[in-house]
mmCIF file of C-alpha atoms and ligand atoms in Angstrom:
data_model
loop_
_atom_site.group_PDB
_atom_site.id
_atom_site.type_symbol
_atom_site.label_atom_id
_atom_site.label_comp_id
_atom_site.label_asym_id
_atom_site.label_seq_id
_atom_site.Cartn_x
_atom_site.Cartn_y
_atom_site.Cartn_z
ATOM 1 C CA UNK A 1 -27.553 64.442 -52.987
ATOM 2 C CA UNK A 2 -30.519 62.045 -53.192
ATOM 3 C CA UNK A 3 -33.207 64.158 -55.314
ATOM 4 C CA UNK A 4 -36.329 62.973 -53.727
ATOM 5 C CA UNK A 5 -37.155 62.433 -50.322
ATOM 6 C CA UNK A 6 -38.269 59.175 -50.976
ATOM 7 C CA UNK A 7 -34.604 58.228 -52.311
ATOM 8 C CA UNK A 8 -33.578 59.553 -48.788
ATOM 9 C CA UNK A 9 -35.342 57.301 -47.033
ATOM 10 C CA UNK A 10 -33.930 54.372 -49.286
ATOM 11 C CA UNK A 11 -30.736 55.650 -48.616
ATOM 12 C CA UNK A 12 -31.403 55.991 -44.946
ATOM 13 C CA UNK A 13 -32.507 52.497 -44.888
ATOM 14 C CA UNK A 14 -29.385 50.964 -46.684
ATOM 15 C CA UNK A 15 -26.693 52.469 -44.823
ATOM 16 C CA UNK A 16 -28.606 52.139 -41.175
ATOM 17 C CA UNK A 17 -28.969 48.067 -42.163
ATOM 18 C CA UNK A 18 -25.078 47.942 -43.283
ATOM 19 C CA UNK A 19 -24.244 49.941 -40.019
ATOM 20 C CA UNK A 20 -26.296 47.600 -38.091
ATOM 21 C CA UNK A 21 -24.517 44.139 -39.938
ATOM 22 C CA UNK A 22 -21.434 45.884 -38.697
ATOM 23 C CA UNK A 23 -21.921 46.134 -35.164
ATOM 24 C CA UNK A 24 -20.717 42.938 -33.178
ATOM 25 C CA UNK A 25 -21.182 44.033 -29.515
ATOM 26 C CA UNK A 26 -24.649 43.885 -27.935
ATOM 27 C CA UNK A 27 -22.949 47.250 -26.003
ATOM 28 C CA UNK A 28 -22.387 49.167 -29.338
ATOM 29 C CA UNK A 29 -26.176 48.700 -29.855
ATOM 30 C CA UNK A 30 -27.141 51.986 -28.059
ATOM 31 C CA UNK A 31 -24.736 54.042 -30.136
ATOM 32 C CA UNK A 32 -26.646 52.668 -33.629
ATOM 33 C CA UNK A 33 -30.175 53.103 -31.909
ATOM 34 C CA UNK A 34 -28.948 57.165 -31.352
ATOM 35 C CA UNK A 35 -27.468 57.183 -34.765
ATOM 36 C CA UNK A 36 -29.886 56.124 -36.739
ATOM 37 C CA UNK A 37 -33.043 56.342 -34.453
ATOM 38 C CA UNK A 38 -32.384 59.058 -32.435
ATOM 39 C CA UNK A 39 -33.390 62.436 -32.164
ATOM 40 C CA UNK A 40 -31.147 63.783 -34.453
ATOM 41 C CA UNK A 41 -30.584 61.357 -36.861
ATOM 42 C CA UNK A 42 -31.348 61.364 -40.460
ATOM 43 C CA UNK A 43 -34.268 59.641 -40.521
ATOM 44 C CA UNK A 44 -35.970 61.850 -37.442
ATOM 45 C CA UNK A 45 -34.863 65.308 -40.329
ATOM 46 C CA UNK A 46 -37.334 63.578 -42.593
ATOM 47 C CA UNK A 47 -40.000 63.462 -40.206
ATOM 48 C CA UNK A 48 -39.445 67.195 -39.506
ATOM 49 C CA UNK A 49 -39.361 68.278 -42.597
ATOM 50 C CA UNK A 50 -42.732 66.696 -43.771
ATOM 51 C CA UNK A 51 -44.564 69.560 -42.541
ATOM 52 C CA UNK A 52 -42.353 71.652 -45.373
ATOM 53 C CA UNK A 53 -43.625 69.375 -48.291
ATOM 54 C CA UNK A 54 -46.117 70.020 -50.880
ATOM 55 C CA UNK A 55 -49.379 68.284 -49.457
ATOM 56 C CA UNK A 56 -50.157 66.029 -52.049
ATOM 57 C CA UNK A 57 -46.323 64.249 -51.377
ATOM 58 C CA UNK A 58 -47.127 64.279 -47.691
ATOM 59 C CA UNK A 59 -48.663 60.658 -47.542
ATOM 60 C CA UNK A 60 -46.665 58.510 -49.491
ATOM 61 C CA UNK A 61 -43.454 60.140 -48.047
ATOM 62 C CA UNK A 62 -44.896 59.634 -44.241
ATOM 63 C CA UNK A 63 -45.926 55.970 -44.963
ATOM 64 C CA UNK A 64 -42.492 55.397 -46.161
ATOM 65 C CA UNK A 65 -40.684 57.063 -43.658
ATOM 66 C CA UNK A 66 -42.903 54.797 -40.901
ATOM 67 C CA UNK A 67 -42.307 51.909 -42.406
ATOM 68 C CA UNK A 68 -38.178 52.532 -42.490
ATOM 69 C CA UNK A 69 -38.610 53.405 -38.715
ATOM 70 C CA UNK A 70 -40.373 50.137 -37.802
ATOM 71 C CA UNK A 71 -38.168 48.266 -39.985
ATOM 72 C CA UNK A 72 -35.300 49.768 -38.510
ATOM 73 C CA UNK A 73 -36.487 49.232 -34.978
ATOM 74 C CA UNK A 74 -37.357 45.435 -35.909
ATOM 75 C CA UNK A 75 -33.849 44.919 -37.549
ATOM 76 C CA UNK A 76 -32.320 46.172 -34.136
ATOM 77 C CA UNK A 77 -34.263 43.842 -32.059
ATOM 78 C CA UNK A 78 -33.412 40.940 -34.163
ATOM 79 C CA UNK A 79 -29.087 42.215 -33.923
ATOM 80 C CA UNK A 80 -29.860 42.532 -30.478
ATOM 81 C CA UNK A 81 -31.095 38.923 -29.883
ATOM 82 C CA UNK A 82 -28.993 37.663 -32.449
ATOM 83 C CA UNK A 83 -25.403 39.112 -30.756
ATOM 84 C CA UNK A 84 -26.814 38.268 -27.047
ATOM 85 C CA UNK A 85 -26.818 34.745 -28.428
ATOM 86 C CA UNK A 86 -23.782 34.873 -29.710
ATOM 87 C CA UNK A 87 -22.653 35.952 -26.666
ATOM 88 C CA UNK A 88 -24.252 33.127 -24.631
ATOM 89 C CA UNK A 89 -22.460 30.326 -26.576
ATOM 90 C CA UNK A 90 -18.959 31.874 -26.020
ATOM 91 C CA UNK A 91 -19.366 31.545 -22.494
ATOM 92 C CA UNK A 92 -20.663 28.346 -22.820
ATOM 93 C CA UNK A 93 -17.732 26.873 -24.884
ATOM 94 C CA UNK A 94 -15.444 28.681 -23.435
ATOM 95 C CA UNK A 95 -16.134 27.801 -19.944
ATOM 96 C CA UNK A 96 -17.269 23.840 -20.732
ATOM 97 C CA UNK A 97 -16.604 21.854 -17.886
ATOM 98 C CA UNK A 98 -15.157 18.511 -19.486
ATOM 99 C CA UNK A 99 -16.284 16.021 -16.367
ATOM 100 C CA UNK A 100 -14.240 13.351 -18.631
ATOM 101 C CA UNK A 101 -10.842 14.777 -17.822
ATOM 102 C CA UNK A 102 -8.861 12.631 -15.407
ATOM 103 C CA UNK A 103 -8.616 14.108 -11.960
ATOM 104 C CA UNK A 104 -4.876 14.860 -10.964
ATOM 105 C CA UNK A 105 -3.958 11.960 -8.763
ATOM 106 C CA UNK A 106 -2.684 12.367 -5.015
ATOM 107 C CA UNK A 107 0.230 10.943 -4.459
ATOM 108 C CA UNK A 108 -0.236 8.255 -1.761
ATOM 109 C CA UNK A 109 2.117 6.671 0.858
ATOM 110 C CA UNK A 110 3.045 3.144 1.525
ATOM 111 C CA UNK A 111 5.077 0.655 3.694
ATOM 112 C CA UNK A 112 8.885 0.909 3.242
ATOM 113 C CA UNK A 113 10.410 -1.930 1.477
ATOM 114 C CA UNK A 114 11.738 -3.433 4.745
ATOM 115 C CA UNK A 115 8.501 -3.123 6.374
ATOM 116 C CA UNK A 116 6.738 -5.056 3.897
ATOM 117 C CA UNK A 117 9.248 -7.644 3.710
ATOM 118 C CA UNK A 118 8.805 -8.188 7.543
ATOM 119 C CA UNK A 119 5.148 -8.514 7.042
ATOM 120 C CA UNK A 120 5.461 -11.094 4.224
ATOM 121 C CA UNK A 121 7.757 -12.980 6.215
ATOM 122 C CA UNK A 122 5.235 -12.543 9.293
ATOM 123 C CA UNK A 123 2.314 -13.900 7.173
ATOM 124 C CA UNK A 124 4.457 -17.099 6.588
ATOM 125 C CA UNK A 125 5.370 -18.374 9.796
ATOM 126 C CA UNK A 126 1.511 -17.114 10.894
ATOM 127 C CA UNK A 127 0.286 -19.996 8.281
ATOM 128 C CA UNK A 128 2.642 -22.288 10.241
ATOM 129 C CA UNK A 129 1.646 -21.142 13.958
ATOM 130 C CA UNK A 130 4.059 -19.453 14.627
ATOM 131 C CA UNK A 131 3.369 -15.675 16.744
ATOM 132 C CA UNK A 132 5.145 -12.909 16.807
ATOM 133 C CA UNK A 133 6.869 -12.062 19.844
ATOM 134 C CA UNK A 134 8.475 -8.499 20.635
ATOM 135 C CA UNK A 135 11.994 -8.151 22.497
ATOM 136 C CA UNK A 136 13.644 -5.143 23.295
ATOM 137 C CA UNK A 137 16.338 -3.126 20.921
ATOM 138 C CA UNK A 138 18.743 -2.033 24.212
ATOM 139 C CA UNK A 139 20.274 -5.201 25.747
ATOM 140 C CA UNK A 140 22.663 -6.071 28.214
ATOM 141 C CA UNK A 141 25.873 -7.750 27.711
ATOM 142 C CA UNK A 142 24.123 -10.901 29.062
ATOM 143 C CA UNK A 143 21.376 -11.352 27.315
ATOM 144 C CA UNK A 144 22.948 -10.193 23.873
ATOM 145 C CA UNK A 145 26.546 -12.775 24.423
ATOM 146 C CA UNK A 146 26.519 -14.908 27.886
ATOM 147 C CA UNK A 147 23.526 -16.444 28.315
ATOM 148 C CA UNK A 148 23.649 -17.149 24.251
ATOM 149 C CA UNK A 149 26.358 -19.351 25.458
ATOM 150 C CA UNK A 150 29.215 -16.434 23.901
ATOM 151 C CA UNK A 151 32.593 -17.262 25.076
ATOM 152 C CA UNK A 152 34.247 -14.453 27.123
ATOM 153 C CA UNK A 153 36.505 -13.662 24.025
ATOM 154 C CA UNK A 154 34.317 -13.722 21.000
ATOM 155 C CA UNK A 155 34.915 -11.136 18.426
ATOM 156 C CA UNK A 156 31.614 -9.739 18.735
ATOM 157 C CA UNK A 157 31.951 -8.511 22.421
ATOM 158 C CA UNK A 158 34.611 -6.327 21.455
ATOM 159 C CA UNK A 159 34.400 -2.321 21.529
ATOM 160 C CA UNK A 160 34.103 -2.160 17.867
ATOM 161 C CA UNK A 161 31.874 -4.560 17.070
ATOM 162 C CA UNK A 162 29.070 -3.152 18.895
ATOM 163 C CA UNK A 163 27.328 -0.150 20.147
ATOM 164 C CA UNK A 164 27.581 0.050 23.941
ATOM 165 C CA UNK A 165 25.728 2.683 25.641
ATOM 166 C CA UNK A 166 27.311 5.075 28.751
ATOM 167 C CA UNK A 167 24.389 3.863 31.377
ATOM 168 C CA UNK A 168 24.501 2.994 34.839
ATOM 169 C CA UNK A 169 25.672 -1.048 34.964
ATOM 170 C CA UNK A 170 27.754 -3.582 36.470
ATOM 171 C CA UNK A 171 31.285 -3.792 35.829
ATOM 172 C CA UNK A 172 30.724 -7.229 33.701
ATOM 173 C CA UNK A 173 27.309 -6.256 32.165
ATOM 174 C CA UNK A 174 27.549 -3.162 30.275
ATOM 175 C CA UNK A 175 24.529 -1.977 28.101
ATOM 176 C CA UNK A 176 24.872 -2.930 24.703
ATOM 177 C CA UNK A 177 22.219 -1.875 21.724
ATOM 178 C CA UNK A 178 21.074 -5.240 20.339
ATOM 179 C CA UNK A 179 23.602 -6.736 17.954
ATOM 180 C CA UNK A 180 21.246 -9.972 16.967
ATOM 181 C CA UNK A 181 18.184 -10.994 17.591
ATOM 182 C CA UNK A 182 19.052 -13.807 19.426
ATOM 183 C CA UNK A 183 18.601 -12.111 22.889
ATOM 184 C CA UNK A 184 14.988 -12.569 22.831
ATOM 185 C CA UNK A 185 14.796 -16.094 22.358
ATOM 186 C CA UNK A 186 16.266 -15.939 26.489
ATOM 187 C CA UNK A 187 13.226 -13.413 27.370
ATOM 188 C CA UNK A 188 10.864 -15.334 25.549
ATOM 189 C CA UNK A 189 11.755 -18.690 26.506
ATOM 190 C CA UNK A 190 12.254 -17.174 30.526
ATOM 191 C CA UNK A 191 8.470 -15.442 30.269
ATOM 192 C CA UNK A 192 7.488 -18.491 28.960
ATOM 193 C CA UNK A 193 8.806 -20.951 31.349
ATOM 194 C CA UNK A 194 8.187 -18.597 34.367
ATOM 195 C CA UNK A 195 4.170 -19.111 34.327
ATOM 196 C CA UNK A 196 4.738 -22.951 34.989
ATOM 197 C CA UNK A 197 8.477 -23.543 35.676
ATOM 198 C CA UNK A 198 7.668 -27.559 36.422
ATOM 199 C CA UNK A 199 6.242 -27.904 32.944
ATOM 200 C CA UNK A 200 6.817 -25.152 30.652
ATOM 201 C CA UNK A 201 5.056 -24.926 27.343
ATOM 202 C CA UNK A 202 6.102 -25.332 23.801
ATOM 203 C CA UNK A 203 7.440 -22.065 22.044
ATOM 204 C CA UNK A 204 6.613 -21.133 18.436
ATOM 205 C CA UNK A 205 7.753 -17.532 17.755
ATOM 206 C CA UNK A 206 9.602 -15.691 15.685
ATOM 207 C CA UNK A 207 11.088 -12.284 17.186
ATOM 208 C CA UNK A 208 11.752 -9.369 14.427
ATOM 209 C CA UNK A 209 13.636 -6.122 15.018
ATOM 210 C CA UNK A 210 16.135 -3.693 14.464
ATOM 211 C CA UNK A 211 19.891 -5.229 15.634
ATOM 212 C CA UNK A 212 23.097 -2.706 15.759
ATOM 213 C CA UNK A 213 26.694 -3.202 14.631
ATOM 214 C CA UNK A 214 29.508 -0.552 14.919
ATOM 215 C CA UNK A 215 30.670 -1.772 11.045
ATOM 216 C CA UNK A 216 32.120 0.001 8.088
ATOM 217 C CA UNK A 217 29.476 0.844 6.179
ATOM 218 C CA UNK A 218 29.641 -0.353 2.796
ATOM 219 C CA UNK A 219 26.995 -2.139 0.030
ATOM 220 C CA UNK A 220 26.782 -5.234 1.928
ATOM 221 C CA UNK A 221 26.684 -3.741 5.631
ATOM 222 C CA UNK A 222 25.045 -1.073 7.031
ATOM 223 C CA UNK A 223 25.252 0.020 10.935
ATOM 224 C CA UNK A 224 21.679 -1.467 11.146
ATOM 225 C CA UNK A 225 19.324 -3.857 9.988
ATOM 226 C CA UNK A 226 16.104 -5.731 10.558
ATOM 227 C CA UNK A 227 16.231 -9.401 11.522
ATOM 228 C CA UNK A 228 13.878 -12.032 12.023
ATOM 229 C CA UNK A 229 14.638 -14.903 14.624
ATOM 230 C CA UNK A 230 12.975 -17.746 15.122
ATOM 231 C CA UNK A 231 12.343 -20.149 17.624
ATOM 232 C CA UNK A 232 10.411 -23.143 18.300
ATOM 233 C CA UNK A 233 10.926 -25.841 21.552
ATOM 234 C CA UNK A 234 9.332 -28.681 22.782
ATOM 235 C CA UNK A 235 9.321 -32.244 23.361
ATOM 236 C CA UNK A 236 10.568 -34.116 20.502
ATOM 237 C CA UNK A 237 11.424 -31.222 17.999
ATOM 238 C CA UNK A 238 14.365 -32.465 15.668
ATOM 239 C CA UNK A 239 16.287 -31.395 12.969
ATOM 240 C CA UNK A 240 14.211 -32.719 10.441
ATOM 241 C CA UNK A 241 11.817 -30.266 11.773
ATOM 242 C CA UNK A 242 13.727 -27.612 11.352
ATOM 243 C CA UNK A 243 14.899 -28.282 7.950
ATOM 244 C CA UNK A 244 10.894 -29.245 6.787
ATOM 245 C CA UNK A 245 9.968 -25.643 8.199
ATOM 246 C CA UNK A 246 12.536 -23.480 6.682
ATOM 247 C CA UNK A 247 12.419 -25.391 3.183
ATOM 248 C CA UNK A 248 8.736 -24.734 3.462
ATOM 249 C CA UNK A 249 9.328 -20.710 4.433
ATOM 250 C CA UNK A 250 11.917 -20.735 1.511
ATOM 251 C CA UNK A 251 9.545 -22.307 -1.333
ATOM 252 C CA UNK A 252 7.033 -19.756 0.600
ATOM 253 C CA UNK A 253 9.196 -16.948 0.131
ATOM 254 C CA UNK A 254 10.908 -17.287 -3.062
ATOM 255 C CA UNK A 255 8.437 -19.626 -5.196
ATOM 256 C CA UNK A 256 7.754 -23.372 -4.758
ATOM 257 C CA UNK A 257 9.749 -24.787 -7.257
ATOM 258 C CA UNK A 258 13.250 -23.065 -5.174
ATOM 259 C CA UNK A 259 15.396 -26.030 -3.829
ATOM 260 C CA UNK A 260 17.530 -25.288 -0.480
ATOM 261 C CA UNK A 261 20.422 -26.747 1.063
ATOM 262 C CA UNK A 262 21.928 -27.007 4.477
ATOM 263 C CA UNK A 263 25.838 -26.213 5.011
ATOM 264 C CA UNK A 264 27.573 -27.187 8.573
ATOM 265 C CA UNK A 265 28.239 -23.507 10.594
ATOM 266 C CA UNK A 266 29.080 -22.776 13.680
ATOM 267 C CA UNK A 267 26.840 -20.557 16.440
ATOM 268 C CA UNK A 268 27.432 -20.370 20.182
ATOM 269 C CA UNK A 269 23.823 -20.581 20.553
ATOM 270 C CA UNK A 270 23.396 -23.546 18.725
ATOM 271 C CA UNK A 271 24.654 -27.387 18.159
ATOM 272 C CA UNK A 272 24.590 -28.540 15.386
ATOM 273 C CA UNK A 273 24.735 -25.169 13.371
ATOM 274 C CA UNK A 274 24.092 -24.933 9.910
ATOM 275 C CA UNK A 275 23.345 -21.970 7.172
ATOM 276 C CA UNK A 276 20.496 -22.313 4.630
ATOM 277 C CA UNK A 277 21.103 -21.548 1.115
ATOM 278 C CA UNK A 278 18.260 -21.403 -1.311
ATOM 279 C CA UNK A 279 18.818 -22.037 -5.175
ATOM 280 C CA UNK A 280 18.965 -18.832 -7.111
ATOM 281 C CA UNK A 281 15.684 -18.166 -8.200
ATOM 282 C CA UNK A 282 17.122 -15.304 -11.032
ATOM 283 C CA UNK A 283 19.606 -18.234 -12.966
ATOM 284 C CA UNK A 284 17.782 -21.153 -11.691
ATOM 285 C CA UNK A 285 21.011 -22.340 -10.171
ATOM 286 C CA UNK A 286 23.163 -22.340 -13.425
ATOM 287 C CA UNK A 287 25.411 -19.067 -11.830
ATOM 288 C CA UNK A 288 24.727 -15.536 -12.490
ATOM 289 C CA UNK A 289 25.993 -12.246 -11.087
ATOM 290 C CA UNK A 290 23.558 -12.146 -8.245
ATOM 291 C CA UNK A 291 24.601 -15.286 -7.123
ATOM 292 C CA UNK A 292 28.086 -14.554 -7.497
ATOM 293 C CA UNK A 293 28.185 -17.258 -9.932
ATOM 294 C CA UNK A 294 27.707 -20.127 -7.199
ATOM 295 C CA UNK A 295 24.547 -21.047 -8.293
ATOM 296 C CA UNK A 296 23.065 -20.674 -4.401
ATOM 297 C CA UNK A 297 22.326 -17.946 -1.980
ATOM 298 C CA UNK A 298 22.973 -18.047 1.409
ATOM 299 C CA UNK A 299 20.040 -16.783 3.305
ATOM 300 C CA UNK A 300 20.320 -17.385 6.975
ATOM 301 C CA UNK A 301 21.687 -19.317 9.870
ATOM 302 C CA UNK A 302 20.270 -21.984 12.199
ATOM 303 C CA UNK A 303 20.176 -24.760 14.113
ATOM 304 C CA UNK A 304 19.256 -27.019 17.183
ATOM 305 C CA UNK A 305 19.149 -24.842 20.321
ATOM 306 C CA UNK A 306 22.207 -25.578 22.622
ATOM 307 C CA UNK A 307 21.409 -27.221 25.922
ATOM 308 C CA UNK A 308 22.563 -24.489 27.584
ATOM 309 C CA UNK A 309 21.009 -22.020 25.814
ATOM 310 C CA UNK A 310 17.680 -24.283 26.430
ATOM 311 C CA UNK A 311 18.625 -24.318 30.085
ATOM 312 C CA UNK A 312 19.528 -20.622 30.326
ATOM 313 C CA UNK A 313 15.932 -20.027 29.443
ATOM 314 C CA UNK A 314 13.875 -22.196 31.762
ATOM 315 C CA UNK A 315 13.581 -25.464 29.618
ATOM 316 C CA UNK A 316 15.603 -28.422 30.747
ATOM 317 C CA UNK A 317 17.579 -29.541 28.058
ATOM 318 C CA UNK A 318 17.150 -33.350 29.095
ATOM 319 C CA UNK A 319 13.025 -32.822 28.355
ATOM 320 C CA UNK A 320 12.943 -30.212 25.596
ATOM 321 C CA UNK A 321 14.803 -29.618 22.123
ATOM 322 C CA UNK A 322 14.516 -26.811 20.018
ATOM 323 C CA UNK A 323 15.011 -25.227 16.925
ATOM 324 C CA UNK A 324 16.029 -21.674 15.947
ATOM 325 C CA UNK A 325 17.195 -19.669 13.233
ATOM 326 C CA UNK A 326 17.984 -15.721 12.023
ATOM 327 C CA UNK A 327 17.624 -14.188 8.623
ATOM 328 C CA UNK A 328 18.473 -10.282 7.455
ATOM 329 C CA UNK A 329 15.465 -9.554 6.184
ATOM 330 C CA UNK A 330 16.773 -6.357 4.070
ATOM 331 C CA UNK A 331 19.193 -9.341 2.790
ATOM 332 C CA UNK A 332 16.028 -11.033 1.707
ATOM 333 C CA UNK A 333 14.547 -8.362 -0.189
ATOM 334 C CA UNK A 334 18.009 -7.313 -1.409
ATOM 335 C CA UNK A 335 18.141 -10.914 -3.403
ATOM 336 C CA UNK A 336 14.519 -11.151 -4.170
ATOM 337 C CA UNK A 337 14.241 -7.429 -6.104
ATOM 338 C CA UNK A 338 18.077 -7.513 -6.968
ATOM 339 C CA UNK A 339 19.000 -4.406 -4.759
ATOM 340 C CA UNK A 340 22.705 -3.922 -5.359
ATOM 341 C CA UNK A 341 23.341 -1.456 -1.943
ATOM 342 C CA UNK A 342 22.101 -2.131 1.365
ATOM 343 C CA UNK A 343 22.255 1.985 1.778
ATOM 344 C CA UNK A 344 19.661 2.460 0.130
ATOM 345 C CA UNK A 345 16.987 1.411 2.455
ATOM 346 C CA UNK A 346 17.648 3.669 5.002
ATOM 347 C CA UNK A 347 18.740 6.415 2.547
ATOM 348 C CA UNK A 348 15.099 7.715 1.905
ATOM 349 C CA UNK A 349 15.575 8.944 -1.312
ATOM 350 C CA UNK A 350 12.270 8.763 -3.016
ATOM 351 C CA UNK A 351 13.297 7.361 -6.185
ATOM 352 C CA UNK A 352 14.002 4.170 -4.701
ATOM 353 C CA UNK A 353 11.147 4.176 -2.170
ATOM 354 C CA UNK A 354 8.256 4.346 -4.525
ATOM 355 C CA UNK A 355 9.868 1.341 -6.429
ATOM 356 C CA UNK A 356 8.598 -1.397 -3.918
HETATM 357 N N1 DAH B 401 22.231 -14.602 15.754
HETATM 358 C C1 DAH B 401 22.794 -14.545 14.268
HETATM 359 C C2 DAH B 401 23.761 -13.229 13.663
HETATM 360 O O1 DAH B 401 23.221 -12.465 14.010
HETATM 361 C C3 DAH B 401 21.834 -15.570 13.543
HETATM 362 C C4 DAH B 401 21.611 -16.424 13.875
HETATM 363 C C5 DAH B 401 22.188 -17.895 13.733
HETATM 364 C C6 DAH B 401 20.268 -16.542 14.511
HETATM 365 C C7 DAH B 401 21.328 -18.885 14.028
HETATM 366 C C8 DAH B 401 19.642 -18.109 14.992
HETATM 367 C C9 DAH B 401 20.562 -18.847 14.445
HETATM 368 O O2 DAH B 401 18.731 -18.295 15.982
HETATM 369 O O3 DAH B 401 20.337 -20.168 14.620
HETATM 370 O O4 DAH B 401 24.540 -13.470 13.019
#
């Protein structure tokens, strides 16, 4: 026990201050206040007992008791301010918004590789003055074969090679999903020549679109694929125009340095007919797995429009000549990007699609 009230007050002050230093939460301050400054605190006990002390001791003890009381009150206020400040800093730190953090990217859609390739082809031919002509996907045997000079026994006309549709039709003219874009040649020429039959205007068009063949699906052939057909008809068009146009196309498509070669071929609707190869742009013509060691890649079929086809379109072959070509645009994309399996195109596998 302390010997004197003054020593007791020293003790009260010291223990109250040390207890206050231990208070860490703002809402514990009230408990401290009740314990050390409240009605039944030791300090208030000193005030209560003041009256019972000898008269000469009272002023000094009273003064000291008041001093301890003021000191504790101001220490409480300081502590409260400090704790509030600390709490504020904690929330500021904890809930800080870092505006330099990169946002979460939204996945963006894009054009399918086939459409990208088609658009690139349109762009190149547009620069050479060719317009896009849209023809139909569902054709008649007449347009798909007969008017294009296919002989009746041609293997492409067999049921096994084409998708015939069960729709009302004349006995000799069944409905077929077009097996190539070439029937559009006849439709376009007929439309143009109908406008001025005696003097049909020149034609310079490309005809893109999906084609359908009843084939076994393999890495190299699908039952559907895009083709881009081309047709130029006018007076004085020669095989040189064909070669110049298609060689230029190859350079714009595959690179300025690329070389082309034309090999004789056969198509019923062109005469003479050819196939165009481009020098393998992977190995530069030396021979590699992409070109199967040949150094050349076949990219399209072409030829001078057959006189029978011209006149079926309403263009007199005595006056007009023209050239035509047809390319498989997925095949071009496969060569360009070294895609080894055509089934990826319609497989809808996002891992394939997002590479382009
Ligand atoms: N129609 C042909 C096919 O599907 C491609 C073709 C070859 C189109 C020569 C043409 C051409 O216009 O002149 O195999």
